[in-house]
GROMACS .gro file of C-alpha atoms in nm:
model
  287
    1UNK     CA    1  -6.684  -7.272  -2.112
    2UNK     CA    2  -6.416  -7.445  -1.909
    3UNK     CA    3  -6.480  -7.497  -1.539
    4UNK     CA    4  -6.120  -7.599  -1.470
    5UNK     CA    5  -6.179  -7.971  -1.415
    6UNK     CA    6  -5.899  -8.206  -1.516
    7UNK     CA    7  -6.072  -8.362  -1.814
    8UNK     CA    8  -6.259  -8.058  -1.948
    9UNK     CA    9  -6.291  -8.124  -2.322
   10UNK     CA   10  -6.340  -7.756  -2.397
   11UNK     CA   11  -5.975  -7.688  -2.326
   12UNK     CA   12  -5.834  -7.939  -2.574
   13UNK     CA   13  -5.589  -8.210  -2.473
   14UNK     CA   14  -5.602  -8.147  -2.100
   15UNK     CA   15  -5.366  -8.335  -1.874
   16UNK     CA   16  -5.552  -8.625  -1.720
   17UNK     CA   17  -5.534  -8.739  -1.358
   18UNK     CA   18  -5.418  -9.078  -1.241
   19UNK     CA   19  -5.680  -9.269  -1.041
   20UNK     CA   20  -5.710  -9.570  -0.815
   21UNK     CA   21  -6.061  -9.709  -0.783
   22UNK     CA   22  -6.202 -10.010  -0.601
   23UNK     CA   23  -6.427 -10.221  -0.822
   24UNK     CA   24  -6.561 -10.462  -0.557
   25UNK     CA   25  -6.794 -10.742  -0.663
   26UNK     CA   26  -6.894 -10.767  -1.032
   27UNK     CA   27  -7.253 -10.681  -0.934
   28UNK     CA   28  -7.131 -10.330  -0.848
   29UNK     CA   29  -7.272 -10.238  -1.188
   30UNK     CA   30  -7.622 -10.345  -1.076
   31UNK     CA   31  -7.655 -10.311  -0.698
   32UNK     CA   32  -7.729  -9.968  -0.550
   33UNK     CA   33  -7.443  -9.850  -0.330
   34UNK     CA   34  -7.248  -9.533  -0.252
   35UNK     CA   35  -6.957  -9.665  -0.463
   36UNK     CA   36  -7.186  -9.719  -0.761
   37UNK     CA   37  -7.324  -9.366  -0.723
   38UNK     CA   38  -6.970  -9.226  -0.705
   39UNK     CA   39  -6.855  -9.400  -1.022
   40UNK     CA   40  -7.174  -9.308  -1.209
   41UNK     CA   41  -7.112  -8.942  -1.133
   42UNK     CA   42  -6.739  -8.953  -1.210
   43UNK     CA   43  -6.749  -8.958  -1.591
   44UNK     CA   44  -6.917  -8.621  -1.639
   45UNK     CA   45  -6.669  -8.464  -1.400
   46UNK     CA   46  -6.368  -8.615  -1.576
   47UNK     CA   47  -6.485  -8.525  -1.923
   48UNK     CA   48  -6.375  -8.724  -2.225
   49UNK     CA   49  -6.008  -8.833  -2.234
   50UNK     CA   50  -5.827  -8.945  -2.546
   51UNK     CA   51  -5.835  -9.300  -2.404
   52UNK     CA   52  -5.833  -9.491  -2.076
   53UNK     CA   53  -5.539  -9.709  -1.975
   54UNK     CA   54  -5.663  -9.952  -1.709
   55UNK     CA   55  -5.436 -10.154  -1.485
   56UNK     CA   56  -5.670 -10.427  -1.360
   57UNK     CA   57  -5.620 -10.668  -1.072
   58UNK     CA   58  -5.764 -10.940  -1.296
   59UNK     CA   59  -5.499 -10.926  -1.568
   60UNK     CA   60  -5.184 -11.093  -1.441
   61UNK     CA   61  -4.885 -11.170  -1.663
   62UNK     CA   62  -4.518 -11.249  -1.614
   63UNK     CA   63  -4.422 -10.943  -1.820
   64UNK     CA   64  -4.606 -10.613  -1.872
   65UNK     CA   65  -4.865 -10.696  -2.136
   66UNK     CA   66  -5.090 -10.449  -2.316
   67UNK     CA   67  -5.416 -10.527  -2.494
   68UNK     CA   68  -5.393 -10.428  -2.860
   69UNK     CA   69  -5.726 -10.543  -3.003
   70UNK     CA   70  -5.911 -10.274  -3.201
   71UNK     CA   71  -6.239 -10.412  -3.062
   72UNK     CA   72  -6.173 -10.598  -2.735
   73UNK     CA   73  -6.431 -10.851  -2.624
   74UNK     CA   74  -6.610 -10.831  -2.290
   75UNK     CA   75  -6.466 -11.104  -2.067
   76UNK     CA   76  -6.703 -11.254  -1.809
   77UNK     CA   77  -6.430 -11.377  -1.577
   78UNK     CA   78  -6.654 -11.467  -1.283
   79UNK     CA   79  -6.903 -11.731  -1.176
   80UNK     CA   80  -7.203 -11.766  -0.950
   81UNK     CA   81  -7.396 -11.469  -1.086
   82UNK     CA   82  -7.721 -11.456  -1.280
   83UNK     CA   83  -7.761 -11.450  -1.657
   84UNK     CA   84  -7.796 -11.072  -1.657
   85UNK     CA   85  -7.431 -11.035  -1.557
   86UNK     CA   86  -7.309 -11.283  -1.816
   87UNK     CA   87  -7.513 -11.114  -2.088
   88UNK     CA   88  -7.362 -10.772  -2.024
   89UNK     CA   89  -7.138 -10.626  -2.290
   90UNK     CA   90  -6.905 -10.327  -2.288
   91UNK     CA   91  -6.823 -10.268  -2.655
   92UNK     CA   92  -6.569  -9.990  -2.606
   93UNK     CA   93  -6.313  -9.969  -2.886
   94UNK     CA   94  -5.952 -10.054  -2.821
   95UNK     CA   95  -5.660  -9.837  -2.929
   96UNK     CA   96  -5.380 -10.033  -3.097
   97UNK     CA   97  -5.184  -9.711  -3.151
   98UNK     CA   98  -5.187  -9.632  -2.780
   99UNK     CA   99  -5.101  -9.995  -2.703
  100UNK     CA  100  -4.793  -9.958  -2.922
  101UNK     CA  101  -4.699  -9.636  -2.746
  102UNK     CA  102  -4.725  -9.806  -2.407
  103UNK     CA  103  -4.504 -10.096  -2.519
  104UNK     CA  104  -4.244  -9.854  -2.659
  105UNK     CA  105  -4.245  -9.642  -2.342
  106UNK     CA  106  -4.207  -9.941  -2.115
  107UNK     CA  107  -3.932 -10.100  -2.321
  108UNK     CA  108  -3.743  -9.770  -2.318
  109UNK     CA  109  -3.772  -9.774  -1.940
  110UNK     CA  110  -3.619 -10.122  -1.922
  111UNK     CA  111  -3.935 -10.334  -1.898
  112UNK     CA  112  -3.977 -10.641  -2.120
  113UNK     CA  113  -4.320 -10.529  -2.241
  114UNK     CA  114  -4.538 -10.705  -2.497
  115UNK     CA  115  -4.879 -10.662  -2.661
  116UNK     CA  116  -5.169 -10.906  -2.691
  117UNK     CA  117  -5.407 -10.859  -2.984
  118UNK     CA  118  -5.653 -11.125  -2.865
  119UNK     CA  119  -5.724 -11.041  -2.502
  120UNK     CA  120  -6.037 -10.847  -2.417
  121UNK     CA  121  -6.148 -10.642  -2.115
  122UNK     CA  122  -6.191 -10.826  -1.785
  123UNK     CA  123  -6.449 -10.725  -1.526
  124UNK     CA  124  -6.193 -10.521  -1.333
  125UNK     CA  125  -6.196 -10.289  -1.634
  126UNK     CA  126  -6.544 -10.302  -1.784
  127UNK     CA  127  -6.754 -10.313  -1.467
  128UNK     CA  128  -6.637  -9.975  -1.330
  129UNK     CA  129  -6.605  -9.824  -1.678
  130UNK     CA  130  -6.963  -9.921  -1.757
  131UNK     CA  131  -7.056  -9.682  -1.477
  132UNK     CA  132  -6.803  -9.410  -1.555
  133UNK     CA  133  -6.848  -9.411  -1.934
  134UNK     CA  134  -7.176  -9.598  -1.995
  135UNK     CA  135  -7.184  -9.517  -2.367
  136UNK     CA  136  -6.863  -9.722  -2.416
  137UNK     CA  137  -6.738  -9.456  -2.656
  138UNK     CA  138  -6.395  -9.393  -2.502
  139UNK     CA  139  -6.113  -9.624  -2.622
  140UNK     CA  140  -5.985  -9.860  -2.355
  141UNK     CA  141  -5.647 -10.035  -2.328
  142UNK     CA  142  -5.552 -10.269  -2.043
  143UNK     CA  143  -5.211 -10.322  -1.889
  144UNK     CA  144  -5.134 -10.626  -1.677
  145UNK     CA  145  -4.999 -10.647  -1.327
  146UNK     CA  146  -4.730 -10.901  -1.237
  147UNK     CA  147  -4.800 -11.072  -0.907
  148UNK     CA  148  -4.443 -11.203  -0.893
  149UNK     CA  149  -4.312 -10.845  -0.883
  150UNK     CA  150  -4.288 -10.600  -0.594
  151UNK     CA  151  -4.486 -10.284  -0.518
  152UNK     CA  152  -4.175 -10.084  -0.609
  153UNK     CA  153  -4.161 -10.255  -0.952
  154UNK     CA  154  -4.522 -10.151  -1.015
  155UNK     CA  155  -4.448  -9.800  -0.893
  156UNK     CA  156  -4.165  -9.771  -1.146
  157UNK     CA  157  -4.401  -9.904  -1.412
  158UNK     CA  158  -4.634  -9.616  -1.333
  159UNK     CA  159  -4.351  -9.365  -1.339
  160UNK     CA  160  -4.269  -9.469  -1.694
  161UNK     CA  161  -4.632  -9.422  -1.797
  162UNK     CA  162  -4.675  -9.078  -1.639
  163UNK     CA  163  -4.609  -8.878  -1.962
  164UNK     CA  164  -4.919  -9.034  -2.120
  165UNK     CA  165  -5.130  -8.817  -1.890
  166UNK     CA  166  -5.005  -8.511  -2.078
  167UNK     CA  167  -5.136  -8.669  -2.400
  168UNK     CA  168  -5.489  -8.701  -2.270
  169UNK     CA  169  -5.472  -9.059  -2.143
  170UNK     CA  170  -5.659  -9.130  -1.821
  171UNK     CA  171  -5.462  -9.384  -1.615
  172UNK     CA  172  -5.681  -9.595  -1.386
  173UNK     CA  173  -5.564  -9.855  -1.138
  174UNK     CA  174  -5.862 -10.083  -1.072
  175UNK     CA  175  -5.837 -10.307  -0.767
  176UNK     CA  176  -5.960 -10.291  -0.412
  177UNK     CA  177  -5.870 -10.095  -0.101
  178UNK     CA  178  -5.934 -10.422   0.083
  179UNK     CA  179  -5.989 -10.765  -0.070
  180UNK     CA  180  -6.018 -11.072   0.152
  181UNK     CA  181  -6.249 -11.306  -0.040
  182UNK     CA  182  -6.237 -11.581   0.222
  183UNK     CA  183  -6.372 -11.341   0.481
  184UNK     CA  184  -6.625 -11.220   0.226
  185UNK     CA  185  -6.763 -11.567   0.155
  186UNK     CA  186  -6.742 -11.698   0.513
  187UNK     CA  187  -6.882 -11.393   0.687
  188UNK     CA  188  -7.234 -11.390   0.540
  189UNK     CA  189  -7.206 -11.017   0.494
  190UNK     CA  190  -7.489 -10.820   0.339
  191UNK     CA  191  -7.416 -10.539   0.099
  192UNK     CA  192  -7.472 -10.259   0.351
  193UNK     CA  193  -7.311 -10.423   0.655
  194UNK     CA  194  -7.061 -10.219   0.855
  195UNK     CA  195  -6.694 -10.304   0.820
  196UNK     CA  196  -6.505 -10.479   1.102
  197UNK     CA  197  -6.224 -10.290   1.274
  198UNK     CA  198  -5.949 -10.482   1.092
  199UNK     CA  199  -6.089 -10.359   0.759
  200UNK     CA  200  -6.154  -9.998   0.853
  201UNK     CA  201  -5.828  -9.967   1.044
  202UNK     CA  202  -5.622 -10.078   0.747
  203UNK     CA  203  -5.815  -9.877   0.488
  204UNK     CA  204  -5.810  -9.557   0.691
  205UNK     CA  205  -5.440  -9.583   0.764
  206UNK     CA  206  -5.369  -9.660   0.399
  207UNK     CA  207  -5.549  -9.340   0.305
  208UNK     CA  208  -5.355  -9.141   0.563
  209UNK     CA  209  -5.026  -9.275   0.429
  210UNK     CA  210  -5.115  -9.188   0.071
  211UNK     CA  211  -5.233  -8.838   0.153
  212UNK     CA  212  -4.980  -8.734   0.419
  213UNK     CA  213  -4.656  -8.914   0.338
  214UNK     CA  214  -4.438  -8.897   0.027
  215UNK     CA  215  -4.470  -9.150  -0.253
  216UNK     CA  216  -4.154  -9.343  -0.171
  217UNK     CA  217  -4.257  -9.391   0.188
  218UNK     CA  218  -4.609  -9.491   0.086
  219UNK     CA  219  -4.481  -9.769  -0.142
  220UNK     CA  220  -4.289  -9.920   0.147
  221UNK     CA  221  -4.533  -9.851   0.430
  222UNK     CA  222  -4.858  -9.984   0.286
  223UNK     CA  223  -4.743 -10.345   0.269
  224UNK     CA  224  -4.601 -10.320   0.623
  225UNK     CA  225  -4.925 -10.223   0.796
  226UNK     CA  226  -5.028 -10.472   1.066
  227UNK     CA  227  -5.344 -10.585   0.885
  228UNK     CA  228  -5.200 -10.570   0.533
  229UNK     CA  229  -5.184 -10.947   0.484
  230UNK     CA  230  -5.527 -10.996   0.638
  231UNK     CA  231  -5.685 -10.745   0.399
  232UNK     CA  232  -5.479 -10.858   0.101
  233UNK     CA  233  -5.396 -11.230   0.130
  234UNK     CA  234  -5.280 -11.202  -0.231
  235UNK     CA  235  -5.140 -10.876  -0.372
  236UNK     CA  236  -5.341 -10.859  -0.695
  237UNK     CA  237  -5.597 -10.598  -0.583
  238UNK     CA  238  -5.347 -10.361  -0.424
  239UNK     CA  239  -5.082 -10.367  -0.699
  240UNK     CA  240  -5.280 -10.140  -0.937
  241UNK     CA  241  -5.258  -9.871  -0.668
  242UNK     CA  242  -4.880  -9.859  -0.699
  243UNK     CA  243  -4.900  -9.810  -1.076
  244UNK     CA  244  -5.144  -9.522  -1.029
  245UNK     CA  245  -4.917  -9.378  -0.759
  246UNK     CA  246  -4.612  -9.400  -0.985
  247UNK     CA  247  -4.801  -9.229  -1.268
  248UNK     CA  248  -4.888  -8.945  -1.030
  249UNK     CA  249  -4.552  -8.777  -1.069
  250UNK     CA  250  -4.539  -8.487  -0.824
  251UNK     CA  251  -4.916  -8.482  -0.777
  252UNK     CA  252  -5.039  -8.554  -0.427
  253UNK     CA  253  -5.306  -8.809  -0.342
  254UNK     CA  254  -5.659  -8.687  -0.285
  255UNK     CA  255  -5.934  -8.907  -0.144
  256UNK     CA  256  -6.225  -8.901  -0.389
  257UNK     CA  257  -6.452  -9.154  -0.222
  258UNK     CA  258  -6.487  -9.362   0.094
  259UNK     CA  259  -6.739  -9.640   0.151
  260UNK     CA  260  -6.771 -10.016   0.195
  261UNK     CA  261  -6.977 -10.298   0.048
  262UNK     CA  262  -7.034 -10.637   0.208
  263UNK     CA  263  -6.846 -10.523   0.516
  264UNK     CA  264  -6.501 -10.643   0.414
  265UNK     CA  265  -6.473 -10.463   0.079
  266UNK     CA  266  -6.367 -10.103   0.124
  267UNK     CA  267  -6.446  -9.917  -0.196
  268UNK     CA  268  -6.226  -9.610  -0.153
  269UNK     CA  269  -6.098  -9.415  -0.451
  270UNK     CA  270  -5.798  -9.184  -0.479
  271UNK     CA  271  -5.699  -8.931  -0.740
  272UNK     CA  272  -5.363  -8.781  -0.828
  273UNK     CA  273  -5.378  -8.449  -1.009
  274UNK     CA  274  -5.752  -8.443  -0.943
  275UNK     CA  275  -5.788  -8.154  -0.699
  276UNK     CA  276  -6.117  -8.030  -0.842
  277UNK     CA  277  -6.268  -8.377  -0.826
  278UNK     CA  278  -6.146  -8.425  -0.471
  279UNK     CA  279  -6.281  -8.091  -0.353
  280UNK     CA  280  -6.620  -8.175  -0.494
  281UNK     CA  281  -6.618  -8.522  -0.336
  282UNK     CA  282  -6.525  -8.383   0.007
  283UNK     CA  283  -6.801  -8.122  -0.014
  284UNK     CA  284  -7.053  -8.391  -0.112
  285UNK     CA  285  -6.956  -8.635   0.162
  286UNK     CA  286  -6.909  -8.374   0.432
  287UNK     CA  287  -6.560  -8.502   0.523
   0.00000   0.00000   0.00000
Protein backbone atom coordinates (compact mmCIF):
# COMPACT_ATOMS: atom_id res chain seq x y z
CA UNK A 1 0.00 0.00 0.00
CA UNK A 2 1.23 3.47 -0.83
CA UNK A 3 2.31 5.70 2.04
CA UNK A 4 2.49 8.80 -0.15
CA UNK A 5 6.27 9.13 -0.30
CA UNK A 6 7.74 10.60 -3.49
CA UNK A 7 9.33 7.42 -4.79
CA UNK A 8 6.71 4.88 -3.70
CA UNK A 9 7.00 2.06 -6.25
CA UNK A 10 3.49 0.84 -5.52
CA UNK A 11 2.03 3.83 -7.31
CA UNK A 12 3.83 3.29 -10.61
CA UNK A 13 5.94 5.97 -12.24
CA UNK A 14 5.79 8.47 -9.40
CA UNK A 15 7.28 11.90 -9.89
CA UNK A 16 10.70 11.97 -8.29
CA UNK A 17 12.15 14.77 -6.19
CA UNK A 18 15.27 16.73 -7.01
CA UNK A 19 17.97 16.50 -4.34
CA UNK A 20 21.20 18.17 -3.32
CA UNK A 21 23.43 16.09 -1.09
CA UNK A 22 26.88 16.67 0.37
CA UNK A 23 29.22 13.74 -0.19
CA UNK A 24 32.16 14.91 1.95
CA UNK A 25 35.31 12.79 2.07
CA UNK A 26 35.38 9.50 0.11
CA UNK A 27 35.54 7.61 3.42
CA UNK A 28 31.96 8.74 4.08
CA UNK A 29 31.04 5.25 2.90
CA UNK A 30 33.05 3.70 5.76
CA UNK A 31 33.23 6.12 8.70
CA UNK A 32 30.28 6.33 11.10
CA UNK A 33 28.69 9.78 11.00
CA UNK A 34 25.24 11.39 11.03
CA UNK A 35 25.56 12.05 7.28
CA UNK A 36 26.31 8.39 6.60
CA UNK A 37 23.29 7.36 8.68
CA UNK A 38 21.09 9.83 6.78
CA UNK A 39 22.14 8.55 3.36
CA UNK A 40 21.82 4.91 4.44
CA UNK A 41 18.22 5.53 5.48
CA UNK A 42 17.34 7.60 2.40
CA UNK A 43 16.98 4.83 -0.19
CA UNK A 44 14.09 3.00 1.45
CA UNK A 45 12.24 6.29 1.84
CA UNK A 46 12.76 7.28 -1.79
CA UNK A 47 11.79 3.91 -3.19
CA UNK A 48 13.10 2.73 -6.53
CA UNK A 49 13.23 5.33 -9.33
CA UNK A 50 13.53 4.49 -13.00
CA UNK A 51 17.12 5.78 -12.85
CA UNK A 52 19.32 8.29 -11.07
CA UNK A 53 20.81 11.28 -12.89
CA UNK A 54 23.76 12.52 -10.82
CA UNK A 55 25.40 15.90 -11.30
CA UNK A 56 28.74 15.41 -9.55
CA UNK A 57 31.26 18.03 -8.48
CA UNK A 58 33.99 15.69 -9.76
CA UNK A 59 32.90 15.59 -13.40
CA UNK A 60 33.87 18.86 -15.06
CA UNK A 61 33.63 19.44 -18.81
CA UNK A 62 33.55 22.42 -21.13
CA UNK A 63 30.14 21.35 -22.43
CA UNK A 64 27.36 19.38 -20.72
CA UNK A 65 28.49 15.78 -21.04
CA UNK A 66 26.46 12.70 -20.15
CA UNK A 67 27.81 9.23 -19.39
CA UNK A 68 26.39 6.70 -21.85
CA UNK A 69 28.15 3.47 -20.90
CA UNK A 70 25.79 0.52 -20.35
CA UNK A 71 28.08 -0.65 -17.52
CA UNK A 72 30.07 2.30 -16.16
CA UNK A 73 33.27 1.53 -14.29
CA UNK A 74 33.89 2.62 -10.72
CA UNK A 75 36.41 5.47 -10.82
CA UNK A 76 38.73 5.79 -7.80
CA UNK A 77 39.51 9.46 -8.34
CA UNK A 78 41.26 10.06 -5.01
CA UNK A 79 44.52 9.33 -3.25
CA UNK A 80 45.85 8.87 0.24
CA UNK A 81 43.31 6.28 1.34
CA UNK A 82 43.76 2.62 2.22
CA UNK A 83 43.38 -0.34 -0.13
CA UNK A 84 39.83 -0.94 1.06
CA UNK A 85 38.68 2.28 -0.61
CA UNK A 86 40.49 1.53 -3.85
CA UNK A 87 39.05 -1.98 -3.95
CA UNK A 88 35.46 -0.80 -3.66
CA UNK A 89 33.21 -1.26 -6.64
CA UNK A 90 29.77 0.10 -7.44
CA UNK A 91 28.58 -1.98 -10.40
CA UNK A 92 25.33 -0.13 -11.07
CA UNK A 93 24.19 -0.34 -14.68
CA UNK A 94 24.20 2.72 -16.88
CA UNK A 95 21.27 3.79 -19.04
CA UNK A 96 22.29 4.74 -22.59
CA UNK A 97 18.65 5.42 -23.47
CA UNK A 98 18.31 7.95 -20.67
CA UNK A 99 21.68 9.45 -21.62
CA UNK A 100 20.33 10.01 -25.13
CA UNK A 101 17.19 11.61 -23.73
CA UNK A 102 19.27 13.99 -21.62
CA UNK A 103 21.39 15.02 -24.62
CA UNK A 104 18.27 15.61 -26.72
CA UNK A 105 16.59 17.65 -23.98
CA UNK A 106 19.63 19.81 -23.40
CA UNK A 107 20.26 20.42 -27.09
CA UNK A 108 16.62 21.44 -27.51
CA UNK A 109 17.16 23.94 -24.69
CA UNK A 110 20.16 25.45 -26.48
CA UNK A 111 23.00 23.62 -24.71
CA UNK A 112 25.81 22.05 -26.75
CA UNK A 113 25.43 18.68 -25.01
CA UNK A 114 27.37 15.51 -25.77
CA UNK A 115 27.61 11.93 -24.50
CA UNK A 116 30.63 9.92 -23.38
CA UNK A 117 30.43 6.14 -23.70
CA UNK A 118 33.73 5.51 -21.89
CA UNK A 119 33.51 7.51 -18.68
CA UNK A 120 32.50 5.74 -15.49
CA UNK A 121 31.14 6.91 -12.13
CA UNK A 122 33.39 9.13 -10.01
CA UNK A 123 33.33 9.06 -6.21
CA UNK A 124 30.96 12.03 -6.08
CA UNK A 125 28.40 9.66 -7.56
CA UNK A 126 29.21 6.17 -6.31
CA UNK A 127 30.18 6.96 -2.71
CA UNK A 128 26.79 8.43 -1.70
CA UNK A 129 24.86 6.05 -3.95
CA UNK A 130 26.59 3.07 -2.34
CA UNK A 131 24.83 4.19 0.84
CA UNK A 132 21.51 5.15 -0.72
CA UNK A 133 21.19 2.14 -3.05
CA UNK A 134 23.73 -0.41 -1.75
CA UNK A 135 22.55 -3.18 -4.08
CA UNK A 136 23.69 -1.08 -7.09
CA UNK A 137 20.55 -2.17 -8.94
CA UNK A 138 19.28 1.26 -10.01
CA UNK A 139 20.67 2.60 -13.32
CA UNK A 140 22.94 5.61 -12.92
CA UNK A 141 23.82 8.32 -15.45
CA UNK A 142 26.17 11.23 -14.69
CA UNK A 143 26.02 14.76 -16.05
CA UNK A 144 28.99 17.09 -15.86
CA UNK A 145 29.25 20.53 -14.39
CA UNK A 146 31.14 23.29 -16.20
CA UNK A 147 33.34 25.31 -13.86
CA UNK A 148 33.74 28.02 -16.50
CA UNK A 149 29.98 28.67 -16.41
CA UNK A 150 27.89 30.66 -13.94
CA UNK A 151 25.42 29.51 -11.29
CA UNK A 152 22.62 30.85 -13.51
CA UNK A 153 23.85 28.68 -16.41
CA UNK A 154 23.67 25.61 -14.17
CA UNK A 155 20.24 26.66 -12.93
CA UNK A 156 18.98 26.81 -16.52
CA UNK A 157 20.54 23.40 -17.12
CA UNK A 158 18.43 22.06 -14.27
CA UNK A 159 15.31 23.76 -15.58
CA UNK A 160 15.71 21.91 -18.87
CA UNK A 161 16.04 18.60 -17.03
CA UNK A 162 13.00 19.10 -14.77
CA UNK A 163 10.55 17.08 -16.96
CA UNK A 164 12.63 13.94 -16.37
CA UNK A 165 11.32 13.90 -12.81
CA UNK A 166 7.85 13.14 -14.18
CA UNK A 167 9.33 10.09 -15.94
CA UNK A 168 10.66 8.58 -12.73
CA UNK A 169 14.21 9.94 -12.88
CA UNK A 170 15.71 10.98 -9.56
CA UNK A 171 17.90 14.06 -10.09
CA UNK A 172 20.73 14.35 -7.56
CA UNK A 173 23.23 17.18 -7.27
CA UNK A 174 26.22 15.78 -5.38
CA UNK A 175 28.67 18.33 -3.99
CA UNK A 176 29.21 19.98 -0.65
CA UNK A 177 27.45 22.62 1.40
CA UNK A 178 30.96 23.79 2.29
CA UNK A 179 34.23 22.65 0.73
CA UNK A 180 37.51 24.30 1.69
CA UNK A 181 40.11 21.55 1.32
CA UNK A 182 43.03 23.76 2.37
CA UNK A 183 41.33 24.42 5.68
CA UNK A 184 40.51 20.73 5.92
CA UNK A 185 44.10 19.59 5.47
CA UNK A 186 45.71 22.40 7.50
CA UNK A 187 43.32 22.37 10.42
CA UNK A 188 43.98 18.86 11.77
CA UNK A 189 40.27 18.38 12.20
CA UNK A 190 38.89 15.12 13.52
CA UNK A 191 35.74 13.66 12.06
CA UNK A 192 33.46 14.79 14.90
CA UNK A 193 34.99 18.23 15.53
CA UNK A 194 32.64 21.20 15.75
CA UNK A 195 32.51 23.60 12.83
CA UNK A 196 34.06 27.08 13.07
CA UNK A 197 31.75 30.08 12.86
CA UNK A 198 32.71 30.89 9.26
CA UNK A 199 31.50 27.44 8.19
CA UNK A 200 28.28 27.31 10.20
CA UNK A 201 27.40 30.92 9.41
CA UNK A 202 27.64 30.35 5.68
CA UNK A 203 25.88 26.98 5.68
CA UNK A 204 23.02 28.14 7.87
CA UNK A 205 22.44 31.27 5.82
CA UNK A 206 22.60 29.25 2.60
CA UNK A 207 19.85 27.03 3.97
CA UNK A 208 17.75 30.02 4.97
CA UNK A 209 18.09 31.50 1.49
CA UNK A 210 17.06 28.26 -0.19
CA UNK A 211 14.07 27.69 2.06
CA UNK A 212 12.75 31.23 2.47
CA UNK A 213 13.60 33.10 -0.73
CA UNK A 214 12.55 32.40 -4.32
CA UNK A 215 14.75 30.42 -6.69
CA UNK A 216 15.93 33.39 -8.73
CA UNK A 217 17.05 35.27 -5.66
CA UNK A 218 18.76 32.19 -4.26
CA UNK A 219 20.86 31.73 -7.40
CA UNK A 220 22.18 35.26 -7.06
CA UNK A 221 22.43 35.50 -3.28
CA UNK A 222 24.34 32.33 -2.43
CA UNK A 223 27.52 33.35 -4.23
CA UNK A 224 27.33 36.83 -2.66
CA UNK A 225 27.38 35.71 0.97
CA UNK A 226 30.34 37.14 2.91
CA UNK A 227 31.99 33.75 3.50
CA UNK A 228 31.10 32.25 0.11
CA UNK A 229 34.63 32.37 -1.29
CA UNK A 230 36.12 31.11 1.97
CA UNK A 231 33.83 28.07 2.00
CA UNK A 232 34.07 27.51 -1.75
CA UNK A 233 37.48 28.65 -3.04
CA UNK A 234 36.52 26.87 -6.26
CA UNK A 235 32.89 26.54 -7.36
CA UNK A 236 32.85 22.83 -8.21
CA UNK A 237 31.09 21.58 -5.06
CA UNK A 238 28.37 24.24 -5.03
CA UNK A 239 27.47 24.14 -8.75
CA UNK A 240 25.50 20.86 -8.50
CA UNK A 241 23.16 22.66 -6.09
CA UNK A 242 22.09 25.07 -8.82
CA UNK A 243 21.24 22.21 -11.19
CA UNK A 244 19.11 20.57 -8.50
CA UNK A 245 17.48 23.93 -7.78
CA UNK A 246 16.68 24.48 -11.45
CA UNK A 247 15.18 20.99 -11.73
CA UNK A 248 12.93 21.80 -8.77
CA UNK A 249 10.44 23.72 -10.87
CA UNK A 250 7.89 25.27 -8.52
CA UNK A 251 8.82 22.96 -5.65
CA UNK A 252 10.21 24.66 -2.57
CA UNK A 253 13.42 23.64 -0.82
CA UNK A 254 13.17 21.46 2.25
CA UNK A 255 16.12 20.74 4.53
CA UNK A 256 16.50 16.97 4.79
CA UNK A 257 19.67 16.80 6.85
CA UNK A 258 22.12 19.00 8.75
CA UNK A 259 25.48 17.90 10.14
CA UNK A 260 29.23 18.35 9.72
CA UNK A 261 32.28 16.14 9.37
CA UNK A 262 35.87 17.20 10.01
CA UNK A 263 34.65 20.58 11.18
CA UNK A 264 34.85 22.38 7.84
CA UNK A 265 32.68 20.03 5.77
CA UNK A 266 28.99 20.75 6.29
CA UNK A 267 27.04 17.75 5.06
CA UNK A 268 23.60 19.31 4.66
CA UNK A 269 21.07 17.90 2.21
CA UNK A 270 18.08 19.58 0.59
CA UNK A 271 15.10 18.18 -1.26
CA UNK A 272 12.74 19.76 -3.75
CA UNK A 273 9.38 18.06 -4.07
CA UNK A 274 10.31 15.91 -1.08
CA UNK A 275 7.89 17.11 1.58
CA UNK A 276 7.34 13.68 3.11
CA UNK A 277 11.06 13.07 3.37
CA UNK A 278 11.63 16.49 4.90
CA UNK A 279 8.88 16.07 7.46
CA UNK A 280 10.35 12.77 8.55
CA UNK A 281 13.87 14.24 8.77
CA UNK A 282 12.68 17.19 10.87
CA UNK A 283 10.83 14.87 13.24
CA UNK A 284 13.93 12.67 13.57
CA UNK A 285 16.35 15.52 14.22
CA UNK A 286 14.02 17.51 16.44
CA UNK A 287 14.50 20.72 14.40
